[in-house]
PDB file of C-alpha atoms and ligand atoms in Angstrom:
ATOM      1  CA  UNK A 759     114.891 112.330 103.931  1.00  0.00           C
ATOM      2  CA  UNK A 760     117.023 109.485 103.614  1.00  0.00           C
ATOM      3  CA  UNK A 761     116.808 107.549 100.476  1.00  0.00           C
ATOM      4  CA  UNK A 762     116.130 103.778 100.479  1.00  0.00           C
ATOM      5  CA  UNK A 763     117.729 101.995  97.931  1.00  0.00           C
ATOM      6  CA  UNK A 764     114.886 100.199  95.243  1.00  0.00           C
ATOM      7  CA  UNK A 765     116.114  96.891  95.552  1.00  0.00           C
ATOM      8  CA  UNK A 766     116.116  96.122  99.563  1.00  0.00           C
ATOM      9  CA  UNK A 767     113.759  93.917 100.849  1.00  0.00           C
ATOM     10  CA  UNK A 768     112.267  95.491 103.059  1.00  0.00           C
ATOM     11  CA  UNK A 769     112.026  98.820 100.720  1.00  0.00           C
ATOM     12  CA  UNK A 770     108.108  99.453 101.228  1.00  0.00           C
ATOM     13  CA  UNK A 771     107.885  99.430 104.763  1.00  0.00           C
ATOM     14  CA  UNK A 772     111.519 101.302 105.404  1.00  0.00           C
ATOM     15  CA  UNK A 773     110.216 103.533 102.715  1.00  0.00           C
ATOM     16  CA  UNK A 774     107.026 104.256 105.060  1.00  0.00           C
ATOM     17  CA  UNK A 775     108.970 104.540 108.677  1.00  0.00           C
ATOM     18  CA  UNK A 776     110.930 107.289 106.627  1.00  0.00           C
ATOM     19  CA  UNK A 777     107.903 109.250 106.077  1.00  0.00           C
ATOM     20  CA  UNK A 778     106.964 108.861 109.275  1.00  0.00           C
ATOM     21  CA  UNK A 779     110.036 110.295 110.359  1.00  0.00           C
ATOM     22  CA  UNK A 780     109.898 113.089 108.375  1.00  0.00           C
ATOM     23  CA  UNK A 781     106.599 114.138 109.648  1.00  0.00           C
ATOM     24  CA  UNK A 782     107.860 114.127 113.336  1.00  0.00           C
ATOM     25  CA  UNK A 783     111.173 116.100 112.032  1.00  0.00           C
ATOM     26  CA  UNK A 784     108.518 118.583 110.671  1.00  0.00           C
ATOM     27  CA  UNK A 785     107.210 118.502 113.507  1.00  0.00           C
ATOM     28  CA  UNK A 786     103.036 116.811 112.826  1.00  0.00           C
ATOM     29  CA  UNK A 787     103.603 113.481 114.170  1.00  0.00           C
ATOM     30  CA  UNK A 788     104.076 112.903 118.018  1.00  0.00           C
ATOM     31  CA  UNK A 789     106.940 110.530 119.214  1.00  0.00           C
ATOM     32  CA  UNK A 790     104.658 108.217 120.714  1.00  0.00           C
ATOM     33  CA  UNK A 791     103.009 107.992 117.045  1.00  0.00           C
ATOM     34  CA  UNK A 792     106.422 105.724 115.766  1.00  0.00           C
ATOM     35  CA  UNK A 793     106.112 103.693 118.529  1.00  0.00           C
ATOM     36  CA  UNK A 794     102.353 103.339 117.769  1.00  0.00           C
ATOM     37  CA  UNK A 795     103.928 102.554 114.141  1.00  0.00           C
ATOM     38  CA  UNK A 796     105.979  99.955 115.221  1.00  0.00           C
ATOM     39  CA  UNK A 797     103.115  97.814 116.756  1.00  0.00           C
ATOM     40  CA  UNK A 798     101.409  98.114 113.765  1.00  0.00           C
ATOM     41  CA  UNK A 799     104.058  96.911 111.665  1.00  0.00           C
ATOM     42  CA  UNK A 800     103.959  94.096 113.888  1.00  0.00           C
ATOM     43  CA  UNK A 801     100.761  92.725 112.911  1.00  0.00           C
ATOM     44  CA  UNK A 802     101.264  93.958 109.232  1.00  0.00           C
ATOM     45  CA  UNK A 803     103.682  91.165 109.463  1.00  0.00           C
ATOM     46  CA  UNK A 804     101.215  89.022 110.899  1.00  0.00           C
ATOM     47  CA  UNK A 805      98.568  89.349 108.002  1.00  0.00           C
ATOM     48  CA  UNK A 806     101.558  89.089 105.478  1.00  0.00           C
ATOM     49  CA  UNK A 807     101.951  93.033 104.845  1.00  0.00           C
ATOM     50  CA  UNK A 808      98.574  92.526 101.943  1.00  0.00           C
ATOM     51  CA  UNK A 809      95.348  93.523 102.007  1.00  0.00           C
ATOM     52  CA  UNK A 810      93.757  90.624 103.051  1.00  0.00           C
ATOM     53  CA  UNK A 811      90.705  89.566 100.986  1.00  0.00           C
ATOM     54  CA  UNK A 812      88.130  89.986 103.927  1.00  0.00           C
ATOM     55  CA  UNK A 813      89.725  93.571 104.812  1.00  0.00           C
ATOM     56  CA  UNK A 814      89.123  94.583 100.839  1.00  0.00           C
ATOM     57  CA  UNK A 815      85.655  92.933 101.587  1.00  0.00           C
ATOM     58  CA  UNK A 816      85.250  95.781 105.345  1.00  0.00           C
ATOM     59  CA  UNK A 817      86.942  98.696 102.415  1.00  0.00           C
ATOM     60  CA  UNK A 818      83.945  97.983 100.386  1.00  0.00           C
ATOM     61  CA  UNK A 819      81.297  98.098 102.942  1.00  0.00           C
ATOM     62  CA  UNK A 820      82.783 101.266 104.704  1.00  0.00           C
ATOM     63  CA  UNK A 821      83.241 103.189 101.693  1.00  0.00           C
ATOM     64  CA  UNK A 822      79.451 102.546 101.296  1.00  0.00           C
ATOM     65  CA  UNK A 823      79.000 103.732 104.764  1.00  0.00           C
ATOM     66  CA  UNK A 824      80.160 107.100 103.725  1.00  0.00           C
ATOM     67  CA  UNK A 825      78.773 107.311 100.286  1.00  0.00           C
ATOM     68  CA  UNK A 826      75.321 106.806 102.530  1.00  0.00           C
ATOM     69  CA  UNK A 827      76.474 109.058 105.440  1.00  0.00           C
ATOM     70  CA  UNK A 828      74.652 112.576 106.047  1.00  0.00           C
ATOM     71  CA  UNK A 829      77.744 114.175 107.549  1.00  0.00           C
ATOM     72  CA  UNK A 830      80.521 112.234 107.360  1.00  0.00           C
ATOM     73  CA  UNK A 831      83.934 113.078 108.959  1.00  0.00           C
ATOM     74  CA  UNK A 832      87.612 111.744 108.451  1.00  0.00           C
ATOM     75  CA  UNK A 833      89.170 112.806 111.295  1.00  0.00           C
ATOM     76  CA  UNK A 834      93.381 113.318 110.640  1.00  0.00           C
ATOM     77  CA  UNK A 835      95.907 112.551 113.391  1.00  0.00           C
ATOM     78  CA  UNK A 836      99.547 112.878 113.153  1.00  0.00           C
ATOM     79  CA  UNK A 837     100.273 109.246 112.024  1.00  0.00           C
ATOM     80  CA  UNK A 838      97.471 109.583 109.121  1.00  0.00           C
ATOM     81  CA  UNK A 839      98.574 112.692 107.746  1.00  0.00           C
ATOM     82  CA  UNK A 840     102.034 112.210 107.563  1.00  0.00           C
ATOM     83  CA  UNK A 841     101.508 108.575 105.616  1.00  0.00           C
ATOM     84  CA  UNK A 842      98.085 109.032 103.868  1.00  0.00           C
ATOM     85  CA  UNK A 843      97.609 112.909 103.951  1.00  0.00           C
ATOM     86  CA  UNK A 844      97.160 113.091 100.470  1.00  0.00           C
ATOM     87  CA  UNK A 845      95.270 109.896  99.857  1.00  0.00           C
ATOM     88  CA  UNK A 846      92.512 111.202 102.572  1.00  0.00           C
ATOM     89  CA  UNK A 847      92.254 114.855 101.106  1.00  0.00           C
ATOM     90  CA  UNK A 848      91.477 112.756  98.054  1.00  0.00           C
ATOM     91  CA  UNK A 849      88.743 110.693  99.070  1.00  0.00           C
ATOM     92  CA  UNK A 850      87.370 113.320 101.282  1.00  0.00           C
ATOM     93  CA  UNK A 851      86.372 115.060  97.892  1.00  0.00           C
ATOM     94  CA  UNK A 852      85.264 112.060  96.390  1.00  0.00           C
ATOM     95  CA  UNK A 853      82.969 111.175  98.603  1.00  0.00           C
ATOM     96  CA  UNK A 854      82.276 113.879  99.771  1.00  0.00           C
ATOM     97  CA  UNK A 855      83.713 114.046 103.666  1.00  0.00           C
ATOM     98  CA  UNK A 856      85.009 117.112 105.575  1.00  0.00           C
ATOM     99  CA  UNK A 857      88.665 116.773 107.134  1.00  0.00           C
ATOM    100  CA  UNK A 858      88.924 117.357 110.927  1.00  0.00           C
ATOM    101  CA  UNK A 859      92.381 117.323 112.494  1.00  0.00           C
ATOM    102  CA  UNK A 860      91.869 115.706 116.302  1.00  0.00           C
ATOM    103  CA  UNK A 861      94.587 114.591 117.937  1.00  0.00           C
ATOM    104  CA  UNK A 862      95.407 112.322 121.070  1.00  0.00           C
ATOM    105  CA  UNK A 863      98.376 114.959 122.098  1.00  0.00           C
ATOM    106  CA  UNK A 864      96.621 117.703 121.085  1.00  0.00           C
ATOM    107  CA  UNK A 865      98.953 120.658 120.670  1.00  0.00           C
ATOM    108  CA  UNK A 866      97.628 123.724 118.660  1.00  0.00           C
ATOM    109  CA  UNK A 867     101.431 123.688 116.916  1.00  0.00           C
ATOM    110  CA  UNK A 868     100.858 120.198 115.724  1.00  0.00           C
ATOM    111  CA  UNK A 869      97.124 121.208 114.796  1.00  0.00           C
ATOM    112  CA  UNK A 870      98.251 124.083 112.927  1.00  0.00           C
ATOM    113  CA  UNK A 871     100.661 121.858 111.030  1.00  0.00           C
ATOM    114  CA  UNK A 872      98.575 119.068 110.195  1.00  0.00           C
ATOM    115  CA  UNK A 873      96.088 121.729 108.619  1.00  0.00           C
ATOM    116  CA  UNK A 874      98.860 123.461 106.792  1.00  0.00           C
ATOM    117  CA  UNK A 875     100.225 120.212 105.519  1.00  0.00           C
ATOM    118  CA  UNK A 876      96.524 118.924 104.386  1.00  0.00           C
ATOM    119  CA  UNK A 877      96.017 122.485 102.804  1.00  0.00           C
ATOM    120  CA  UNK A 878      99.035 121.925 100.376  1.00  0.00           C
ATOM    121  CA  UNK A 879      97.397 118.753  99.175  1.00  0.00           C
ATOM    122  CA  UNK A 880      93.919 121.088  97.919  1.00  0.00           C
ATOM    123  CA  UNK A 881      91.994 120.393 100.751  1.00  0.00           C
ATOM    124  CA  UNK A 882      89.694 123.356 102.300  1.00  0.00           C
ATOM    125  CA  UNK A 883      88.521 123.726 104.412  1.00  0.00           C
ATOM    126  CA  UNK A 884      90.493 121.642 107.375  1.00  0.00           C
ATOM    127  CA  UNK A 885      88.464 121.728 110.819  1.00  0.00           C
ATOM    128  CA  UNK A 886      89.897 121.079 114.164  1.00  0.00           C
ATOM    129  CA  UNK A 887      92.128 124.664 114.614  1.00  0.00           C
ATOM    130  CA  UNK A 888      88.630 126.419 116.164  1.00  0.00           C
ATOM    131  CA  UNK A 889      87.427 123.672 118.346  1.00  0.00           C
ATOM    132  CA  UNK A 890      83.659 125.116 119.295  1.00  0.00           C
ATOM    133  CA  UNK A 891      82.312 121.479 121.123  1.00  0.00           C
ATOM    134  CA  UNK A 892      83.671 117.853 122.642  1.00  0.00           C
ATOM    135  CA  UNK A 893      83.169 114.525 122.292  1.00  0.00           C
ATOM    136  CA  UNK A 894      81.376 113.279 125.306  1.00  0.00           C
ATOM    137  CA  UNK A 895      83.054 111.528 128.607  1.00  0.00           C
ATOM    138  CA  UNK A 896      86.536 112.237 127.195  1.00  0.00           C
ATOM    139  CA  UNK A 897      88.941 114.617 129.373  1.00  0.00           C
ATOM    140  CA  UNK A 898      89.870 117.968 128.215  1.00  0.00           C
ATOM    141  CA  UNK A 899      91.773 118.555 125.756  1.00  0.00           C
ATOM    142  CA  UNK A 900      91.336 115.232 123.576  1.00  0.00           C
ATOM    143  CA  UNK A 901      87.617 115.376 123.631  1.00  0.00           C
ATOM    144  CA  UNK A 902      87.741 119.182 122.107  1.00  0.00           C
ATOM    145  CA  UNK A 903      86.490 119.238 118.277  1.00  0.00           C
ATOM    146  CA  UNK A 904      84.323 121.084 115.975  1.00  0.00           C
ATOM    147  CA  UNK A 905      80.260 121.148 116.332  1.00  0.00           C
ATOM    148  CA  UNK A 906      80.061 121.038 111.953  1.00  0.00           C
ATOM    149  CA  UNK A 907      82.494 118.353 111.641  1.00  0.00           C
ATOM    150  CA  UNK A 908      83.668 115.274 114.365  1.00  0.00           C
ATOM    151  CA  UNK A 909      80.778 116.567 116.786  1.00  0.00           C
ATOM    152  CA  UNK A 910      77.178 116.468 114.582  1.00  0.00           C
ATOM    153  CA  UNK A 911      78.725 113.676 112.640  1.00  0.00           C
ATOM    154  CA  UNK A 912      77.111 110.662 111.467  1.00  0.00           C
ATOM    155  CA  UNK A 913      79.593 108.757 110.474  1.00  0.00           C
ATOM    156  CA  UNK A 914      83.424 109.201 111.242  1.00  0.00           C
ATOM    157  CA  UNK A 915      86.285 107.952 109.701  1.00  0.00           C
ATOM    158  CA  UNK A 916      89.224 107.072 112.516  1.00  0.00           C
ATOM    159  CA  UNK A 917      92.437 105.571 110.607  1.00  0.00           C
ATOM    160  CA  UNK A 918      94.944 104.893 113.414  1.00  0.00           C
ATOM    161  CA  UNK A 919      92.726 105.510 116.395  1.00  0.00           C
ATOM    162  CA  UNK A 920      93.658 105.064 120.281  1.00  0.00           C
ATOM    163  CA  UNK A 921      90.602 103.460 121.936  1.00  0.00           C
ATOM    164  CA  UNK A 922      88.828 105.076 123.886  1.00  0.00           C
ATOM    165  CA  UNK A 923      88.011 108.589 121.227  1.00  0.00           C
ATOM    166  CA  UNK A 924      86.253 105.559 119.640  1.00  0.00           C
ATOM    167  CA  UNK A 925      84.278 104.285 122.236  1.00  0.00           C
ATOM    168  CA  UNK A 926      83.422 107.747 122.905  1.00  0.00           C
ATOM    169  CA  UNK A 927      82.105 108.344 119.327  1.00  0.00           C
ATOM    170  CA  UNK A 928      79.818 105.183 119.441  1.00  0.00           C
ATOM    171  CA  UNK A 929      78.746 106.021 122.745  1.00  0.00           C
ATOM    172  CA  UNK A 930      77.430 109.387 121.331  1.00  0.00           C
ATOM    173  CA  UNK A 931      75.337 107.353 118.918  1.00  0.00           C
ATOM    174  CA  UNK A 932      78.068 107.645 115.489  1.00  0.00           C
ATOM    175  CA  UNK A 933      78.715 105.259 113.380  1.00  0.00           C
ATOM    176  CA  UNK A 934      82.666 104.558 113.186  1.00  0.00           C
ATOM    177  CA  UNK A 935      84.784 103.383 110.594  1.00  0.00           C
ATOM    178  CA  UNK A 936      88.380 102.373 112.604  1.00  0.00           C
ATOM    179  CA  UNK A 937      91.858 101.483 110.434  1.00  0.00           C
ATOM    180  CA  UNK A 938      93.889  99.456 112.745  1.00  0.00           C
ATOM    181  CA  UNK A 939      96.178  96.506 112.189  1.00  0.00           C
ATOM    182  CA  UNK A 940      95.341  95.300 115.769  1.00  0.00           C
ATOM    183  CA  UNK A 941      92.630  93.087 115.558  1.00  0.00           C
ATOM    184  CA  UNK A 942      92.248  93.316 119.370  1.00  0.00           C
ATOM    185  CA  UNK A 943      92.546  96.716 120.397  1.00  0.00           C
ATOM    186  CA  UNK A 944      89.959  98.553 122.041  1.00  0.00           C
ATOM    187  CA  UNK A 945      89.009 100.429 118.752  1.00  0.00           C
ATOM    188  CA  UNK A 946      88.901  97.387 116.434  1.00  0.00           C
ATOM    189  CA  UNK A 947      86.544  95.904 119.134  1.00  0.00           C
ATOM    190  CA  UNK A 948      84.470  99.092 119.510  1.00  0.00           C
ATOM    191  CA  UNK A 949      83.936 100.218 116.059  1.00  0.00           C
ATOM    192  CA  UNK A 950      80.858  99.480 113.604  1.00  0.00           C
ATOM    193  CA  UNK A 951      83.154  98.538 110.661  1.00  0.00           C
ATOM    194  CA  UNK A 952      86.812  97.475 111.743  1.00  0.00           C
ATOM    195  CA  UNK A 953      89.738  97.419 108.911  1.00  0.00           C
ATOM    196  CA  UNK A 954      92.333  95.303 109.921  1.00  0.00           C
ATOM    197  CA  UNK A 955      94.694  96.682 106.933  1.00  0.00           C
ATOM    198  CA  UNK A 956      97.858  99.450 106.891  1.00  0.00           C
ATOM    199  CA  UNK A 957      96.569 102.882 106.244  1.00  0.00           C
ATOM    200  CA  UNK A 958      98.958 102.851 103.393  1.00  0.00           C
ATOM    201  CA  UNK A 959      96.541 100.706 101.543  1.00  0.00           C
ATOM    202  CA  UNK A 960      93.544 100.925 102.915  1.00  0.00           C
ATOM    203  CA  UNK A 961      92.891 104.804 102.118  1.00  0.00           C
ATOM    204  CA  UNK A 962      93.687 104.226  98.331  1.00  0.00           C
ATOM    205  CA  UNK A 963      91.915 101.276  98.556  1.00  0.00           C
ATOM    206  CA  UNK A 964      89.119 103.105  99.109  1.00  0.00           C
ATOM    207  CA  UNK A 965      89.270 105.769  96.576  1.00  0.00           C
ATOM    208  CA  UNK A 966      89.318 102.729  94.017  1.00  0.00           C
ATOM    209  CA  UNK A 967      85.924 101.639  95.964  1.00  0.00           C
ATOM    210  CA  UNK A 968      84.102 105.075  96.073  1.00  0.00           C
ATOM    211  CA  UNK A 969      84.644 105.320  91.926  1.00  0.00           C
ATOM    212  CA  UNK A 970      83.029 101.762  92.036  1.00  0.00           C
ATOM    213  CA  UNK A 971      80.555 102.565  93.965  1.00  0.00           C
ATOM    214  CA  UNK A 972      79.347 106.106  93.653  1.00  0.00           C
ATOM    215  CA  UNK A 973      76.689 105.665  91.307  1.00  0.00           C
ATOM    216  CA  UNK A 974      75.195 102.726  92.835  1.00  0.00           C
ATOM    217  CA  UNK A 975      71.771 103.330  94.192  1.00  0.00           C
ATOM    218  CA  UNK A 976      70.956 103.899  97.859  1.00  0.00           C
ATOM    219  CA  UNK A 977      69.320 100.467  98.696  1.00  0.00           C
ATOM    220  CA  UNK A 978      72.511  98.288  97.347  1.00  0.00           C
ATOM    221  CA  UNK A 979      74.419 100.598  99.861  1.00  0.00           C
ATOM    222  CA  UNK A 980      72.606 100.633 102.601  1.00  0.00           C
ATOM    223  CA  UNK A 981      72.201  96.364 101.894  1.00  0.00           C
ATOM    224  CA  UNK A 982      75.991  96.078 101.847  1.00  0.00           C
ATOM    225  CA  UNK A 983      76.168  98.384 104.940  1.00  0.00           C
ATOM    226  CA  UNK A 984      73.182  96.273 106.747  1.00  0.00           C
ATOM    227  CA  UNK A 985      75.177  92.835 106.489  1.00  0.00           C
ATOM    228  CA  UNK A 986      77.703  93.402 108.159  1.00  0.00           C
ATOM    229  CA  UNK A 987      78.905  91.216 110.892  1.00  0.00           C
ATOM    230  CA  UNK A 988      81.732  93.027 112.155  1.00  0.00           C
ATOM    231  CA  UNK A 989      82.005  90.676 115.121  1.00  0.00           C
ATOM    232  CA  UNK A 990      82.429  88.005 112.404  1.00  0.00           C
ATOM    233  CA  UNK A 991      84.827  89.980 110.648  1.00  0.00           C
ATOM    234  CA  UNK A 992      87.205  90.226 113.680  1.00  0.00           C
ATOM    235  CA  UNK A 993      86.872  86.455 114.423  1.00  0.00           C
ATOM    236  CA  UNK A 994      87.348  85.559 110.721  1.00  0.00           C
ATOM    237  CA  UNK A 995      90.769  87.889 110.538  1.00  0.00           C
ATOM    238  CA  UNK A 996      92.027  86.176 114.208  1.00  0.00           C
ATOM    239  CA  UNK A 997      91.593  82.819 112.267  1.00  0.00           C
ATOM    240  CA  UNK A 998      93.039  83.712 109.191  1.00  0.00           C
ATOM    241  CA  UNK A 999      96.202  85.382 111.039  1.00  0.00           C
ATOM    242  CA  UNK A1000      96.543  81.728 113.129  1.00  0.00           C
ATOM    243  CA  UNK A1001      95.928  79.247 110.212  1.00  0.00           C
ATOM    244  CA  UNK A1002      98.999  81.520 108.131  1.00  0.00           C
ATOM    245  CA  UNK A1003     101.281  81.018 111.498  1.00  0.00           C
ATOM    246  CA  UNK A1004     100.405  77.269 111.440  1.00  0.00           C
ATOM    247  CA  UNK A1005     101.073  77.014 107.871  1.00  0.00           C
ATOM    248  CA  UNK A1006     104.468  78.582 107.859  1.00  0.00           C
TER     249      UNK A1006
HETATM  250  O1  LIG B2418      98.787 112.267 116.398  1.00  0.00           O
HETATM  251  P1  LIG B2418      98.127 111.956 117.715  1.00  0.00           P
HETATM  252  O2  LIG B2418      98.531 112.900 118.808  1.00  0.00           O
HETATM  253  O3  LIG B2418      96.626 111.892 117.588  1.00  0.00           O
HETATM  254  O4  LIG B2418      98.613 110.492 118.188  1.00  0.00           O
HETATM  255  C1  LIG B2418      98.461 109.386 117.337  1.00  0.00           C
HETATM  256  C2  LIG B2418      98.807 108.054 118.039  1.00  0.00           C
HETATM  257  C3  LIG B2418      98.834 106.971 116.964  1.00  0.00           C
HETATM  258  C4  LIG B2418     100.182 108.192 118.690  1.00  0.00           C
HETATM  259  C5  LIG B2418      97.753 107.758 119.119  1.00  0.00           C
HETATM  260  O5  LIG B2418      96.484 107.745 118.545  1.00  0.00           O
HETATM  261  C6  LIG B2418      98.027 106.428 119.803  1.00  0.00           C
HETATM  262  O6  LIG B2418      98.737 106.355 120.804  1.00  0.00           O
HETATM  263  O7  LIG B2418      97.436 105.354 119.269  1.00  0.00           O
HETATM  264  P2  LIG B2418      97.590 103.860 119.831  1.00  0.00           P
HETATM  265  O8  LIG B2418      96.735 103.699 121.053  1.00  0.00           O
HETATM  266  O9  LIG B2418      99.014 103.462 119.895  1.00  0.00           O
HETATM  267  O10 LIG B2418      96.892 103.027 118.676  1.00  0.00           O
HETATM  268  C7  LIG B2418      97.368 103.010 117.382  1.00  0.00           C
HETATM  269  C8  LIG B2418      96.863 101.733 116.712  1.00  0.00           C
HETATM  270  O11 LIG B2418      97.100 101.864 115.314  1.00  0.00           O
HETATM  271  C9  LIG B2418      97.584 100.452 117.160  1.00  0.00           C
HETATM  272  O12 LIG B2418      96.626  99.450 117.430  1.00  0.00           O
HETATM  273  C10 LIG B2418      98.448 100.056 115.955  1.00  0.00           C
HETATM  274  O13 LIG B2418      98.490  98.651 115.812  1.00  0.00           O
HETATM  275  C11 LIG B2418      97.692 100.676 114.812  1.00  0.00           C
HETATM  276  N1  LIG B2418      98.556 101.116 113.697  1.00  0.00           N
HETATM  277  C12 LIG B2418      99.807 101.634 113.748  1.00  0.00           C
HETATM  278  N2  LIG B2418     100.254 101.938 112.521  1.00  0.00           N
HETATM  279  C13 LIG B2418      99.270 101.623 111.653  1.00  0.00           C
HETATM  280  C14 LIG B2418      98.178 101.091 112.404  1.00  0.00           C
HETATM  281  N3  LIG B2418      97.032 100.692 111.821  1.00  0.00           N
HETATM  282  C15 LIG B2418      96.955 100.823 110.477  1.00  0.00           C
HETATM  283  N4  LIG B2418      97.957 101.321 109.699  1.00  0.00           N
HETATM  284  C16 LIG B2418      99.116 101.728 110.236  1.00  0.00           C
HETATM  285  N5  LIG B2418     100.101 102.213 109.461  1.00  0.00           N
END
């Protein structure tokens, strides 16, 4: 891995494109994933590479969604595991969530991988390697996943999503919880709770969030989870991106 020197600028994000290329040299992340990277950075940029306060605001209410879920489900794709692997093995126990791998270019090598890798970080088990059902209206071999994780679901956790798996999962009646810095993709659009924030921070973010709120009762969840305005959300994001591009 090559090392960044501390003092560039730009040392978090090269620091992150380097672990990103380290998981596809392993061989878990797909080449299209750093291009997918690369448009994200983009709007990182655009938000000013923070967690804005309204995206800490959608962490909060989805980490409630989960802490009220019946089966919820964080499902791991190449991208995710290779930045946040650790981070989402982590908050899968503290919630608790199971850990499906479910790729958009599925390859059982790549599955096997992504397991392995999410193994060494103490999670077991890691679904997705015996795929036993599929997500509804989506063509063989994306829609394949497992019946006691992704598929009998509640509530499922998509960090770095392509579109339509998510439209798919609300279509089958699940609640979803999308990460994407796109605030007009198909899966910000789609999902119950959209957070327009980088994996990088939004995972940990949400560990902080599920110590805060794990002992709060039911009700005050289930409030937080009922006012939502997603819809709002996106609009309020769109605006805040503008009114920083008109103030520069
Ligand atoms: O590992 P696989 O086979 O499941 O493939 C994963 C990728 C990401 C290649 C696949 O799901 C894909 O092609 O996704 P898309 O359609 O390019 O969508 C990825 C979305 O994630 C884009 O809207 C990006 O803006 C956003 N994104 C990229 N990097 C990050 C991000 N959002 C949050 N944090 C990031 N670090």
């Amino acid at each position: 891995m090559m090392k960044i020197p501390k003092s560039h600028p730009r040392y978090e994000s090269l620091t992150i494109r380097e672990k990103l290329a380290e998981g596809f040299r392993k061989g878990f992340v797909h080449e299209t994933g750093l291009i997918a990277h690369g448009r994200g950075e983009a709007f990182d940029y655009l938000i000013g590479e923070k967690t804005i306060d309204i995206s800490n605001d959608a962490e909060k209410v989805a980490t409630a969604l989960l802490l009220v879920a019946e089966n919820p489900v964080i499902s791991i794709n190449g991208n995710t595991a290779a930045l946040v692997g650790k981070d989402c093995v982590e908050l899968s126990k503290k919630i608790p969530a199971k850990l499906e791998v479910n790729l958009f270019h599925r390859s059982e090598d790549r599955i096997r991988k992504i397991v392995m890798e999410l193994k060494k970080f103490g999670a077991d088990p890691v679904l997705g390697e015996n795929p036993d059902a599929r997500i509804e209206g989506l063509d063989h071999p994306r829609g394949l996943c497992s019946r006691e994780g992704i598929y009998s679901a509640d509530v499922v956790l998509v960090p770095l999503e392509d579109g339509d798996r998510c439209e798919a999962l609300i279509k089958m009646g699940k609640k979803v919880i999308a990460i994407d810095l796109n605030p007009l993709s198909r899966t910000s659009q789609s999902a119950t709770i959209t957070i327009v924030d980088n994996v990088v921070r939004a995972i940990p973010n949400m560990i902080k969030w599920t110590d805060i709120l794990k002992d709060r009762p039911k009700e005050y969840l289930e409030a937080l989870v009922n006012s939502w305005d997603n819809e709002k959300y996106l609009r309020d994001v769109l605006s805040y991106i503008s009114k920083r591009i008109n103030s520069i």
